[in-house]
JSON list of C-alpha atoms in Angstrom, two decimals:
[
{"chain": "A", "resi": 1, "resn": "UNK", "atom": "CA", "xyz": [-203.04, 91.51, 210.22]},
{"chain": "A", "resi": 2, "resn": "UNK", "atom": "CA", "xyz": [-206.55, 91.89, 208.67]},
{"chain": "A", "resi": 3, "resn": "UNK", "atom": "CA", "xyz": [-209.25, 89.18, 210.55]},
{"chain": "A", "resi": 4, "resn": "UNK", "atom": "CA", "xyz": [-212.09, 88.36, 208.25]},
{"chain": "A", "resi": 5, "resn": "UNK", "atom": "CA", "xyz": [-214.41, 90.15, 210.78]},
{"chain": "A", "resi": 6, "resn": "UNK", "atom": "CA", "xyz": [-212.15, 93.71, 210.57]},
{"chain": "A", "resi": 7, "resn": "UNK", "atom": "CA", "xyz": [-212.41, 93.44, 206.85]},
{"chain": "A", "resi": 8, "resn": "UNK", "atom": "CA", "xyz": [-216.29, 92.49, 206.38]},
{"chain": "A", "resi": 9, "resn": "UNK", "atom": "CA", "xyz": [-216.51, 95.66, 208.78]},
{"chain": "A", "resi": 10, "resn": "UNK", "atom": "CA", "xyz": [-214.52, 98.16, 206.83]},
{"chain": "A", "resi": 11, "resn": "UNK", "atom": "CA", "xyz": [-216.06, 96.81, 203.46]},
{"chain": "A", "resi": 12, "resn": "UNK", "atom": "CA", "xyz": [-219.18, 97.61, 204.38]},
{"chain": "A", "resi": 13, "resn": "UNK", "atom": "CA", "xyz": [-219.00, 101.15, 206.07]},
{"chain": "A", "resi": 14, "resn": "UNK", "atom": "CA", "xyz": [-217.37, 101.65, 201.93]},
{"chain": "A", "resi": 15, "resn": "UNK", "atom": "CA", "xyz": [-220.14, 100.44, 200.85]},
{"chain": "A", "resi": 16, "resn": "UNK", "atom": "CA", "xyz": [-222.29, 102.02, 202.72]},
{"chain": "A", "resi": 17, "resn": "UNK", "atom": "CA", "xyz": [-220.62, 105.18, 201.58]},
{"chain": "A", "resi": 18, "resn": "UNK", "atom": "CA", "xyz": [-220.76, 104.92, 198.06]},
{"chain": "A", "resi": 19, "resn": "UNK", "atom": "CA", "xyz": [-224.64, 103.62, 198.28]},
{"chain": "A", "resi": 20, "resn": "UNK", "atom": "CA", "xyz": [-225.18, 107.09, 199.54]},
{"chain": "A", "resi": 21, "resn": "UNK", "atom": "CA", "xyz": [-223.67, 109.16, 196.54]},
{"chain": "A", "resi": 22, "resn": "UNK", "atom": "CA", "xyz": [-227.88, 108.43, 195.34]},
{"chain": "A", "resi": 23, "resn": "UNK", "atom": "CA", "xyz": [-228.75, 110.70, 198.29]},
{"chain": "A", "resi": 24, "resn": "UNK", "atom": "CA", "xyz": [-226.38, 113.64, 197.86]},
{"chain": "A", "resi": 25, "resn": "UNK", "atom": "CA", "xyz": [-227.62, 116.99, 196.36]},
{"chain": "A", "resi": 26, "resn": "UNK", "atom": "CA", "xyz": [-228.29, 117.18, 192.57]},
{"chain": "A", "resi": 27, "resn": "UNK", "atom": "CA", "xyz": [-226.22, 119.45, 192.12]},
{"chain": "A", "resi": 28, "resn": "UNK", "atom": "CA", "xyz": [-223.35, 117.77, 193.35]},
{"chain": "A", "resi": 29, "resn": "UNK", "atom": "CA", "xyz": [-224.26, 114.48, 192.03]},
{"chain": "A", "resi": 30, "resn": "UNK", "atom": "CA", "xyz": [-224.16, 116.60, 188.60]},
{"chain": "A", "resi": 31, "resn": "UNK", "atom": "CA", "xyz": [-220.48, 117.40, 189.52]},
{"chain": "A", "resi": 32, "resn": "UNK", "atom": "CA", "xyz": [-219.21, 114.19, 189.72]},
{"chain": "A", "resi": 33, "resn": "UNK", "atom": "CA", "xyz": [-220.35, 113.16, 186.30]},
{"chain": "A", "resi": 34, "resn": "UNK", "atom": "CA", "xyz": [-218.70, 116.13, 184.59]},
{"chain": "A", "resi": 35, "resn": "UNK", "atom": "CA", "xyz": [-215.60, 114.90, 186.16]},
{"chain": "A", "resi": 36, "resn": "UNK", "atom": "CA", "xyz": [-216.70, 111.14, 184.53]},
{"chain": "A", "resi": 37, "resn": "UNK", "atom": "CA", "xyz": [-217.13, 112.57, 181.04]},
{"chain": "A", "resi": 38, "resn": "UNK", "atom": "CA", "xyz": [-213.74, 114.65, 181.16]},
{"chain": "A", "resi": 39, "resn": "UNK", "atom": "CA", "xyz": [-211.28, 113.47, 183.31]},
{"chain": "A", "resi": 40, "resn": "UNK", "atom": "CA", "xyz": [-209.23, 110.08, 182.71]},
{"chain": "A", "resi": 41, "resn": "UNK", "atom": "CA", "xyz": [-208.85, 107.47, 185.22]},
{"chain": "A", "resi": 42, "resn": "UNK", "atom": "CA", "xyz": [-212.50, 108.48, 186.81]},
{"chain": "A", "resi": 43, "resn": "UNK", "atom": "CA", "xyz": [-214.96, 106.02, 187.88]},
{"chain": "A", "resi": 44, "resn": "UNK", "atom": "CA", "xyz": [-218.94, 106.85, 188.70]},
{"chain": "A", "resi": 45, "resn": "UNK", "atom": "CA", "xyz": [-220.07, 105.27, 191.92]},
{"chain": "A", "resi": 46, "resn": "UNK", "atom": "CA", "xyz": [-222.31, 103.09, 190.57]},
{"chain": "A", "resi": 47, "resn": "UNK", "atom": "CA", "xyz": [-219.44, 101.13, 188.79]},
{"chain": "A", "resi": 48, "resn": "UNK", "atom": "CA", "xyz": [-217.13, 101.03, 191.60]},
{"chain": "A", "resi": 49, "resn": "UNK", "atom": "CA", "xyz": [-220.05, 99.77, 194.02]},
{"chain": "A", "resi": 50, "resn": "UNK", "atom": "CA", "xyz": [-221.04, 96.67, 192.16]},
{"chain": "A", "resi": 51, "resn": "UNK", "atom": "CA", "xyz": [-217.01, 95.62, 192.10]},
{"chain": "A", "resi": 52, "resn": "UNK", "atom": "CA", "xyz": [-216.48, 96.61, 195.34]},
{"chain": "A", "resi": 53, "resn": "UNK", "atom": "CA", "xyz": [-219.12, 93.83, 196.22]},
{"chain": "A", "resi": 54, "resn": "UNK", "atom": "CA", "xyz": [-217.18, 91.42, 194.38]},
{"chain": "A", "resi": 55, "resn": "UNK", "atom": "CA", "xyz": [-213.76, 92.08, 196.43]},
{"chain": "A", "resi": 56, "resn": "UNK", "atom": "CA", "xyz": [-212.78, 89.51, 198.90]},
{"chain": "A", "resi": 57, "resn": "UNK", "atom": "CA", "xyz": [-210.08, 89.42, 201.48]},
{"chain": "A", "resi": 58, "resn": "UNK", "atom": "CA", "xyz": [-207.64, 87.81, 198.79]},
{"chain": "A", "resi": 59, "resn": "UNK", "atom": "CA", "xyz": [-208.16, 90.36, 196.38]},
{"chain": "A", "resi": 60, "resn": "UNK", "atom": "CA", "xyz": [-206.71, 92.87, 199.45]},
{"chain": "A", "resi": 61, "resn": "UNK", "atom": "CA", "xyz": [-204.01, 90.65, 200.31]},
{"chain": "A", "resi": 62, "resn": "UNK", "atom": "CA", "xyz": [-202.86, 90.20, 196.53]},
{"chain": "A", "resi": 63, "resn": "UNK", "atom": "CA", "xyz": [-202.77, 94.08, 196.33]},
{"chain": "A", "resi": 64, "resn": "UNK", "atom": "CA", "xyz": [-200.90, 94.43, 199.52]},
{"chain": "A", "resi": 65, "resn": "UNK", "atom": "CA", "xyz": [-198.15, 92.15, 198.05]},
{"chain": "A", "resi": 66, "resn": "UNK", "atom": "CA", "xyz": [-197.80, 93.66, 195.02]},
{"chain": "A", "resi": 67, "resn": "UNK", "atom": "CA", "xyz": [-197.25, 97.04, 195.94]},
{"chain": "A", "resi": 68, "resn": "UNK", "atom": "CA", "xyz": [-194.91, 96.30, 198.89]},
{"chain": "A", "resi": 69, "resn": "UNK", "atom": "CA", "xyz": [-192.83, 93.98, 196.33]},
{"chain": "A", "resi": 70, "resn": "UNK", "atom": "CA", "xyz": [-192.96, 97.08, 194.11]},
{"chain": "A", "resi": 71, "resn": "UNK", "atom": "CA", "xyz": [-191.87, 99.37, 197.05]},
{"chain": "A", "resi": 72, "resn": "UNK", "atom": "CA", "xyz": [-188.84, 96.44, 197.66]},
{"chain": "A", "resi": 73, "resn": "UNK", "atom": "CA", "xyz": [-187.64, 96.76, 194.19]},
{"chain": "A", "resi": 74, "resn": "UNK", "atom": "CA", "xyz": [-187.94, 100.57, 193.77]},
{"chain": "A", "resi": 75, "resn": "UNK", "atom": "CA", "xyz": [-185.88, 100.96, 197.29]},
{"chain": "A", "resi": 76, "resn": "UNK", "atom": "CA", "xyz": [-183.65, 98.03, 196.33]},
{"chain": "A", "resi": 77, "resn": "UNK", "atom": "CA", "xyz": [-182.55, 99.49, 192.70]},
{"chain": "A", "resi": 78, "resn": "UNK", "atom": "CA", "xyz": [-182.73, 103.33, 193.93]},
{"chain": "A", "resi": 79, "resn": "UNK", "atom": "CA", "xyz": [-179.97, 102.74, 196.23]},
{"chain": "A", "resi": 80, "resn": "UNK", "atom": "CA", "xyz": [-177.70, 99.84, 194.47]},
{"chain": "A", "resi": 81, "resn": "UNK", "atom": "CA", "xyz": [-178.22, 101.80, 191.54]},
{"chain": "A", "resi": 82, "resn": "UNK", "atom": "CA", "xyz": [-179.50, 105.27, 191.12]},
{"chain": "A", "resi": 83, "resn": "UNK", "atom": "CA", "xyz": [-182.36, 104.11, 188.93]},
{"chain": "A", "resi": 84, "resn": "UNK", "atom": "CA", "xyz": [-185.73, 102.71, 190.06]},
{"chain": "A", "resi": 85, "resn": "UNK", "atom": "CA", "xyz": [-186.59, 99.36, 188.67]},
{"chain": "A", "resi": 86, "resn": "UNK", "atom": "CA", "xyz": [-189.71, 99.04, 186.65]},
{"chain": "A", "resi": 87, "resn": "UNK", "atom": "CA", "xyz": [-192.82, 98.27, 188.47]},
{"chain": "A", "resi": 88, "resn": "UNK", "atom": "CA", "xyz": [-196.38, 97.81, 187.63]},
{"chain": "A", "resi": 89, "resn": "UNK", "atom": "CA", "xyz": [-197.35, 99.93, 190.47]},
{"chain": "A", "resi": 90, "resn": "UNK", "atom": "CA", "xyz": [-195.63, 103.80, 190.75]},
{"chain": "A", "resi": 91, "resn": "UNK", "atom": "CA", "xyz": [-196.23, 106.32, 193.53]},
{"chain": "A", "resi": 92, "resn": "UNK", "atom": "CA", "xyz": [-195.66, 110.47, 194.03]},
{"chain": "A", "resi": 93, "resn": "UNK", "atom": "CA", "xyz": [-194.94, 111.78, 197.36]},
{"chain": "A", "resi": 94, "resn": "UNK", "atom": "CA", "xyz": [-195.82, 115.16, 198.37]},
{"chain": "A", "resi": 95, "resn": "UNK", "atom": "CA", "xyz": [-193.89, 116.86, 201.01]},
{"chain": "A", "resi": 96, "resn": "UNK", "atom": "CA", "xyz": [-194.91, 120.62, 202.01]},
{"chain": "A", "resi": 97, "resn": "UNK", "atom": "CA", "xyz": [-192.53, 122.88, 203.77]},
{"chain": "A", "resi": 98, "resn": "UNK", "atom": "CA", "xyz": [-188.73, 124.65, 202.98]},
{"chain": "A", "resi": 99, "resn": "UNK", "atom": "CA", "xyz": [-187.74, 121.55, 202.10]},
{"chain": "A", "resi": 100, "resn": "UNK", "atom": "CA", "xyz": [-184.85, 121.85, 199.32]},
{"chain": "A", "resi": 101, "resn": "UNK", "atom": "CA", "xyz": [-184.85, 118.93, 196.74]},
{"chain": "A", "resi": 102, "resn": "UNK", "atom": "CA", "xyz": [-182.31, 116.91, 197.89]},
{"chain": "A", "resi": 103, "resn": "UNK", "atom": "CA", "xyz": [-184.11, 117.39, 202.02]},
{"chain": "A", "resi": 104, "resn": "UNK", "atom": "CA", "xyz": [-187.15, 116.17, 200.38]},
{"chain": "A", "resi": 105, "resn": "UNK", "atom": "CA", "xyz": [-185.56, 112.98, 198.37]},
{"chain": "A", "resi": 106, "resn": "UNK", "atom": "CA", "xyz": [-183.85, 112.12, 201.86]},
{"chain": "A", "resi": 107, "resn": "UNK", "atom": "CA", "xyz": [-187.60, 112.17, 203.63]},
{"chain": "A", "resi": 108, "resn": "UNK", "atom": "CA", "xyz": [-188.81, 110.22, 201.05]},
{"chain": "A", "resi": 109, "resn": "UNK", "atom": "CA", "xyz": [-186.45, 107.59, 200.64]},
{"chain": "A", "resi": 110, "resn": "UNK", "atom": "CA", "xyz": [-186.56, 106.98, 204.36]},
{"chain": "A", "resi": 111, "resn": "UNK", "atom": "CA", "xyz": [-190.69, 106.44, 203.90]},
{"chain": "A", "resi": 112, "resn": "UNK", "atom": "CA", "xyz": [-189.61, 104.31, 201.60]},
{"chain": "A", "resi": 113, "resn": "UNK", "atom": "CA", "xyz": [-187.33, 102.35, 204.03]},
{"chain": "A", "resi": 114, "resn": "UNK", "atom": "CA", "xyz": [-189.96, 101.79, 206.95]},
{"chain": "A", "resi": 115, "resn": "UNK", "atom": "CA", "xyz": [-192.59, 100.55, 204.74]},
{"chain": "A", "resi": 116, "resn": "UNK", "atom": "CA", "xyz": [-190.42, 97.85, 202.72]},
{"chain": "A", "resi": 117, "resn": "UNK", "atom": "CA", "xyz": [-189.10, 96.92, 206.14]},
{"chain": "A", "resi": 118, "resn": "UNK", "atom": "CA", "xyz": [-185.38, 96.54, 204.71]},
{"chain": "A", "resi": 119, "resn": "UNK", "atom": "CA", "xyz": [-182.51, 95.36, 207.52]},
{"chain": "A", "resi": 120, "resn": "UNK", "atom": "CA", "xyz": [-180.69, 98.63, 208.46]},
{"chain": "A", "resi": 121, "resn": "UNK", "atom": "CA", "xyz": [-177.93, 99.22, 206.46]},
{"chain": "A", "resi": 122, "resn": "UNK", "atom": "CA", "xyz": [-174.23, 99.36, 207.89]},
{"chain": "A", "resi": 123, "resn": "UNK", "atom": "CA", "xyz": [-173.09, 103.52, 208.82]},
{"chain": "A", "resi": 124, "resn": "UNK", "atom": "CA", "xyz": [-172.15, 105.00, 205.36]},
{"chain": "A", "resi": 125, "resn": "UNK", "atom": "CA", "xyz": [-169.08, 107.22, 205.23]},
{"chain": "A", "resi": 126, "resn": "UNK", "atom": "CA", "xyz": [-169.75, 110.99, 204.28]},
{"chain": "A", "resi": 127, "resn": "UNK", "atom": "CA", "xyz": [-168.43, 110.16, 200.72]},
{"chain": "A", "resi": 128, "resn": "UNK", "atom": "CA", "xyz": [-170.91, 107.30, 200.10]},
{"chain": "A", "resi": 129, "resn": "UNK", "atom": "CA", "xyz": [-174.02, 109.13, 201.90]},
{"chain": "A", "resi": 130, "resn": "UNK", "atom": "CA", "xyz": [-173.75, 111.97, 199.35]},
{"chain": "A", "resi": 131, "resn": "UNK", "atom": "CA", "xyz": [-173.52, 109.57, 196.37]},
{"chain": "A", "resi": 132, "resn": "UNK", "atom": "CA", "xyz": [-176.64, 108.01, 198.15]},
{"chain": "A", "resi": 133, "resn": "UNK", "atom": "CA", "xyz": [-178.25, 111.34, 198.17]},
{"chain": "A", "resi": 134, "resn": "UNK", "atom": "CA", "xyz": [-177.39, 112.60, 194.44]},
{"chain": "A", "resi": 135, "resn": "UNK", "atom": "CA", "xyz": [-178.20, 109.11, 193.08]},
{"chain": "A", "resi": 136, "resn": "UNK", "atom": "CA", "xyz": [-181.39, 109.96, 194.84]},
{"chain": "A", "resi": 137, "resn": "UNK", "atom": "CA", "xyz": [-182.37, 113.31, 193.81]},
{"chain": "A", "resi": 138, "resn": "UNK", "atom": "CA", "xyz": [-181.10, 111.81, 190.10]},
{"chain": "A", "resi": 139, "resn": "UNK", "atom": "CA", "xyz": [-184.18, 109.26, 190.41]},
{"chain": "A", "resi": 140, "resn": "UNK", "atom": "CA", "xyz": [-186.34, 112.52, 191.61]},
{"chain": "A", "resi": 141, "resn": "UNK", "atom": "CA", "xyz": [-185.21, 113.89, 188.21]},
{"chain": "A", "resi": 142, "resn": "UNK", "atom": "CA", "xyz": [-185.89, 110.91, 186.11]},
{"chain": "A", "resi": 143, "resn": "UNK", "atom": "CA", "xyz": [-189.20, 110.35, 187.92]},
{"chain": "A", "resi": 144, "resn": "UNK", "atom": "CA", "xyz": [-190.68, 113.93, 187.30]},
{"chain": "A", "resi": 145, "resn": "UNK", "atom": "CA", "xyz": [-189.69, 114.02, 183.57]},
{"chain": "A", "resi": 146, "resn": "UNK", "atom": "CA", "xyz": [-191.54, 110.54, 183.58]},
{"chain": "A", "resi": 147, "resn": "UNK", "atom": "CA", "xyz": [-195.03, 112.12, 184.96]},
{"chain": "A", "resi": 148, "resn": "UNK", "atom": "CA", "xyz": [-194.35, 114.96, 182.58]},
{"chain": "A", "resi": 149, "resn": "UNK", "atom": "CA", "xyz": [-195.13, 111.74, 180.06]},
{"chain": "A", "resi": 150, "resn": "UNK", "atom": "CA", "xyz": [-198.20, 110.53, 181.96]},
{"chain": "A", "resi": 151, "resn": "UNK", "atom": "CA", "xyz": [-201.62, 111.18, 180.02]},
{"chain": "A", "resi": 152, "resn": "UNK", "atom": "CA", "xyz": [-203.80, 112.72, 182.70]},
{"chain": "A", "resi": 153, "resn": "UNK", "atom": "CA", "xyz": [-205.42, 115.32, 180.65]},
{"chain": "A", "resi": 154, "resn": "UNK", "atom": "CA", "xyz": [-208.88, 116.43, 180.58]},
{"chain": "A", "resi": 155, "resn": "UNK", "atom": "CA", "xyz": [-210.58, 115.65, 177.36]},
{"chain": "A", "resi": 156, "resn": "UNK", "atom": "CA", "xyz": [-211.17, 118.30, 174.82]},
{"chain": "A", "resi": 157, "resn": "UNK", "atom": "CA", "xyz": [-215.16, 119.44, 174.19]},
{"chain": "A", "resi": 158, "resn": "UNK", "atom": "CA", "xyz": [-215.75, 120.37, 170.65]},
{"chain": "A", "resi": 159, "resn": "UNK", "atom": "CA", "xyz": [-214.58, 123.92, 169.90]},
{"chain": "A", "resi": 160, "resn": "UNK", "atom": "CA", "xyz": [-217.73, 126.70, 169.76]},
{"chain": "A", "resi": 161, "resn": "UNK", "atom": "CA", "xyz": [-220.15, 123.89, 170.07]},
{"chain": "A", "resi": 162, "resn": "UNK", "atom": "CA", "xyz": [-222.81, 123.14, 172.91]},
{"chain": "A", "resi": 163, "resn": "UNK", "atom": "CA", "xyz": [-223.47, 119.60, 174.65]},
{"chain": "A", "resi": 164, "resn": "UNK", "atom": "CA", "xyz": [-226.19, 119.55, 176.84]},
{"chain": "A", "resi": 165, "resn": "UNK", "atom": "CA", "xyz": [-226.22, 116.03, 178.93]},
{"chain": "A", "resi": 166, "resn": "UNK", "atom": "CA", "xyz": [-229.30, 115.08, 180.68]},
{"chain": "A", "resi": 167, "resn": "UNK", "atom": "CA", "xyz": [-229.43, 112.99, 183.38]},
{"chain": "A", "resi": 168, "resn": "UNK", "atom": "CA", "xyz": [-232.31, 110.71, 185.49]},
{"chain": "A", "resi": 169, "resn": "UNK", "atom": "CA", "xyz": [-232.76, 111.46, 189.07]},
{"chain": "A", "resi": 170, "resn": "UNK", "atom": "CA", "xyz": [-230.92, 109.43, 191.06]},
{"chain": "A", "resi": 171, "resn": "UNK", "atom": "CA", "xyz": [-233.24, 109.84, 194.16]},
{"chain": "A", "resi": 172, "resn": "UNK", "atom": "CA", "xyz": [-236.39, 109.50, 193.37]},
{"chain": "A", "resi": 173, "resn": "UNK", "atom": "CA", "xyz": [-237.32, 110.97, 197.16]},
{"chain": "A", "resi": 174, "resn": "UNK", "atom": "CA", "xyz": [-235.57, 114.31, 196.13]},
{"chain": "A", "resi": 175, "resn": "UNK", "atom": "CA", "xyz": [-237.73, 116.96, 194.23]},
{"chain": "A", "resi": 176, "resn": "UNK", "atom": "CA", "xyz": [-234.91, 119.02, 193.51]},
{"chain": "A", "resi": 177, "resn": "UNK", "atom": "CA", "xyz": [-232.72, 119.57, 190.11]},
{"chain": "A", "resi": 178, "resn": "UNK", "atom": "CA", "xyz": [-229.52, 121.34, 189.32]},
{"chain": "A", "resi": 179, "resn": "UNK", "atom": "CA", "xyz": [-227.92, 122.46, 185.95]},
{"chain": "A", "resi": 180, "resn": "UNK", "atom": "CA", "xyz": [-224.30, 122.78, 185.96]},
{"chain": "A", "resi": 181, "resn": "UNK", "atom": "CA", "xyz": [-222.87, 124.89, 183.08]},
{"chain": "A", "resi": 182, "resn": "UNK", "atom": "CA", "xyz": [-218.88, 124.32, 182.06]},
{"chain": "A", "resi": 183, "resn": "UNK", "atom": "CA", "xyz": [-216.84, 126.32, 179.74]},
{"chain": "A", "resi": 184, "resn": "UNK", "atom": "CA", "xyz": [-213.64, 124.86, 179.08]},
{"chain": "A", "resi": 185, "resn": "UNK", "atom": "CA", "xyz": [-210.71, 126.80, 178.44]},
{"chain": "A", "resi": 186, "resn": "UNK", "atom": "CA", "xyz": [-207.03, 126.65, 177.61]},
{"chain": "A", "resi": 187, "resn": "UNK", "atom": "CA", "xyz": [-204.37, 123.84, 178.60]},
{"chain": "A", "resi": 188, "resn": "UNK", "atom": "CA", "xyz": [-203.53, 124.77, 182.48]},
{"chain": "A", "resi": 189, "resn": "UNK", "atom": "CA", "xyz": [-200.84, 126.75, 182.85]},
{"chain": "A", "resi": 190, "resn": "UNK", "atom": "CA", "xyz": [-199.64, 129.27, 185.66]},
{"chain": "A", "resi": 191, "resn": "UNK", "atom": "CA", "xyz": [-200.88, 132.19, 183.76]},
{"chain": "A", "resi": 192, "resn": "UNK", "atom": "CA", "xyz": [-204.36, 130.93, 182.90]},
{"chain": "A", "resi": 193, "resn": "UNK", "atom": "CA", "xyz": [-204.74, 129.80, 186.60]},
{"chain": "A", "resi": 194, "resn": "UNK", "atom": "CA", "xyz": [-204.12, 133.28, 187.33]},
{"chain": "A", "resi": 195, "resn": "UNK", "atom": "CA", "xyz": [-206.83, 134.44, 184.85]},
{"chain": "A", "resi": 196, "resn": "UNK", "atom": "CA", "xyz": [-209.09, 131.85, 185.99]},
{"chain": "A", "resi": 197, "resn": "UNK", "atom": "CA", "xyz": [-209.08, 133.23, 189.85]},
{"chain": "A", "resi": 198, "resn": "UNK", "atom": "CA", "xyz": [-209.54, 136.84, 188.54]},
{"chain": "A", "resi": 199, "resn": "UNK", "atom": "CA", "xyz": [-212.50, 136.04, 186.15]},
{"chain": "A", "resi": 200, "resn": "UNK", "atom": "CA", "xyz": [-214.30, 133.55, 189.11]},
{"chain": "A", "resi": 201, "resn": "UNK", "atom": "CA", "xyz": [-213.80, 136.90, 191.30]},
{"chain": "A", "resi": 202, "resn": "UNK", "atom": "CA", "xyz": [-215.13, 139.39, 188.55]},
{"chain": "A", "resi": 203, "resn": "UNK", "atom": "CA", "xyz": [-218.08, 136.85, 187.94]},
{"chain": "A", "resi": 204, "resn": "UNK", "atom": "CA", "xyz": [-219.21, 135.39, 190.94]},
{"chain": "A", "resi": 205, "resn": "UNK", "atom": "CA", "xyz": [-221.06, 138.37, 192.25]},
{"chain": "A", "resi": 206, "resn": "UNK", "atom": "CA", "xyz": [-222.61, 139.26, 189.35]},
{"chain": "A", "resi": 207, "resn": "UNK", "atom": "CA", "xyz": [-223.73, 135.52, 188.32]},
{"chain": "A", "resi": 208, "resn": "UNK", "atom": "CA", "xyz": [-225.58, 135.25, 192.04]},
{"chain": "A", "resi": 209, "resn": "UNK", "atom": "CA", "xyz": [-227.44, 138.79, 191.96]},
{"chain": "A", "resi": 210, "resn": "UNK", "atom": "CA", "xyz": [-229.10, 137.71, 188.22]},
{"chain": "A", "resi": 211, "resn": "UNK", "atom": "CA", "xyz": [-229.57, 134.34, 189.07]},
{"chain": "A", "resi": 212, "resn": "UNK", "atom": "CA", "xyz": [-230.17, 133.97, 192.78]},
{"chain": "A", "resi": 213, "resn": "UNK", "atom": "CA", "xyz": [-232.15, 137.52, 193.36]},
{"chain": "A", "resi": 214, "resn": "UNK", "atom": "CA", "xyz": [-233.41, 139.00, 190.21]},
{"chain": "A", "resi": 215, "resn": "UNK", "atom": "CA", "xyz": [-234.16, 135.39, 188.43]},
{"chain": "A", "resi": 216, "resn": "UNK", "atom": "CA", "xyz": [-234.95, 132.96, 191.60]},
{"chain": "A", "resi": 217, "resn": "UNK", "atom": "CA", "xyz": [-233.83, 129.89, 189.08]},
{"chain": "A", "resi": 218, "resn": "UNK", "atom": "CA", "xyz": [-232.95, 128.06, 192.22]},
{"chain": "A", "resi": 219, "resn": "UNK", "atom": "CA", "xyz": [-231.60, 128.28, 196.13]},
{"chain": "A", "resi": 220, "resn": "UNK", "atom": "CA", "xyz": [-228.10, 127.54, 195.50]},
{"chain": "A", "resi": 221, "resn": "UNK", "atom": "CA", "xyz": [-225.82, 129.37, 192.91]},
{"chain": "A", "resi": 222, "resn": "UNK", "atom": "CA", "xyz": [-222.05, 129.47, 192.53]},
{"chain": "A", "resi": 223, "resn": "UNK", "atom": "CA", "xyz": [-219.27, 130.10, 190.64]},
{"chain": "A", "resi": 224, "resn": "UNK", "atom": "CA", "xyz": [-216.01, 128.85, 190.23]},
{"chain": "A", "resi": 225, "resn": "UNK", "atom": "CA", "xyz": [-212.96, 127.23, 188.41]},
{"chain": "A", "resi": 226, "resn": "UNK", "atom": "CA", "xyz": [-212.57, 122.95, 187.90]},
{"chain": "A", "resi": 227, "resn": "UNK", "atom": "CA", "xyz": [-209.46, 121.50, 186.87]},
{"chain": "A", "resi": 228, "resn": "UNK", "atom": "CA", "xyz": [-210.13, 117.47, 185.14]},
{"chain": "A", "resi": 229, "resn": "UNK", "atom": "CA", "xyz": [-206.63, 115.90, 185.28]},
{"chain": "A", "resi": 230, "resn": "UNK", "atom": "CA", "xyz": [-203.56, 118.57, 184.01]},
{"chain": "A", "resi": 231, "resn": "UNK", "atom": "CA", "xyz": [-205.85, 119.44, 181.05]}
]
């Protein structure tokens, strides 16, 4: 259970945290406001500071409850019924490995078990444990055409036009400035992921010598590829 005291103590080590985002380089302070202006569901520090100062202990314990009473009705309906009940909260796992689909589903709805703290259920014949487990890997299939649906796509810059976004120093101690140039390019896919690697390969080298050595614009240079959402 979370004491006042444990709470006050973790709240402020993340505040603490997200105070010093002011300090960190300009360069990355630079990147996290590209991914502000393109990517959905992003929120700059400065925003998420003054609410985190708000939060209380309630706040905490309201969230707990509602996403283990989510977790209780997804288990519950996933196993009565093959079909996850609608919540307000949702959740992806991840599992890395040889896992087949079906392995994975299994892992995942025994997570799923522990942390709604359901009674143990009575020893399922073999018959009944494989409906369990296509029923299952069913929801699996339901719940990946669903995120197929989700909009988590990077937002689309003005074709052949330039925006140049300036920004105050956010540290006034700090004498330093970055510029971080972004061409976006298609809708992510497997191929242009693939051209993406080969072109930050073919460019990086060259981009450092004329910058870094022949120019001296600045100590740090690199290149690479960003992805803002599935955009």
């Amino acid at each position: 259970k979370i004491t006042p005291v444990l709470f006050e103590n973790f709240k402020e080590r993340q505040l603490r945290s997200i105070r010093s985002w002011k300090q960190n380089r300009p360069d990355n302070q630079a990147q996290t406001i590209l991914s502000f202006v393109l990517g959905e569901g992003t929120e700059l520090p400065p925003v998420m500071l003054s609410e985190l100062e708000k939060t209380t202990m309630e706040d905490l314990y309201a969230l707990e409850e509602e996403l283990q009473e989510a977790l209780r009705r997804y288990f519950h309906a996933t196993v009565t019924t093959g079909k996850a009940d609608a919540v307000s909260l949702g959740g992806v796992g991840y599992l890395h490995g040889s896992f087949s689909q079906v392995e994975a589903q299994a892992q995942l709805a025994s997570l799923f078990t522990s942390m709604t703290q359901q009674p143990r259920e009575p020893e399922q014949s073999a018959a009944a444990a494989a409906a369990a487990t296509a029923a299952t890997a069913a929801t699996a299939a339901t719940a990946m055409a669903a995120l197929e649906e989700v909009q988590d796509r990077a937002r689309l810059l003005p074709s052949r036009q330039h925006t140049v976004v300036t920004l105050p120093a956010f540290n006034d101690q700090d004498v330093n400035h970055a510029y971080v140039l972004y061409f976006q390019t298609d809708e992510r896919s497997p191929r242009n992921s693939a051209l993406m690697l080969l072109l930050r390969r073919l460019w990086a080298e060259p981009a450092f010598n004329q910058l870094r050595t022949q120019q001296q614009l600045g100590y740090i240079v690199s290149f690479g590829t960003e992805g803002f959402g599935r955009g």
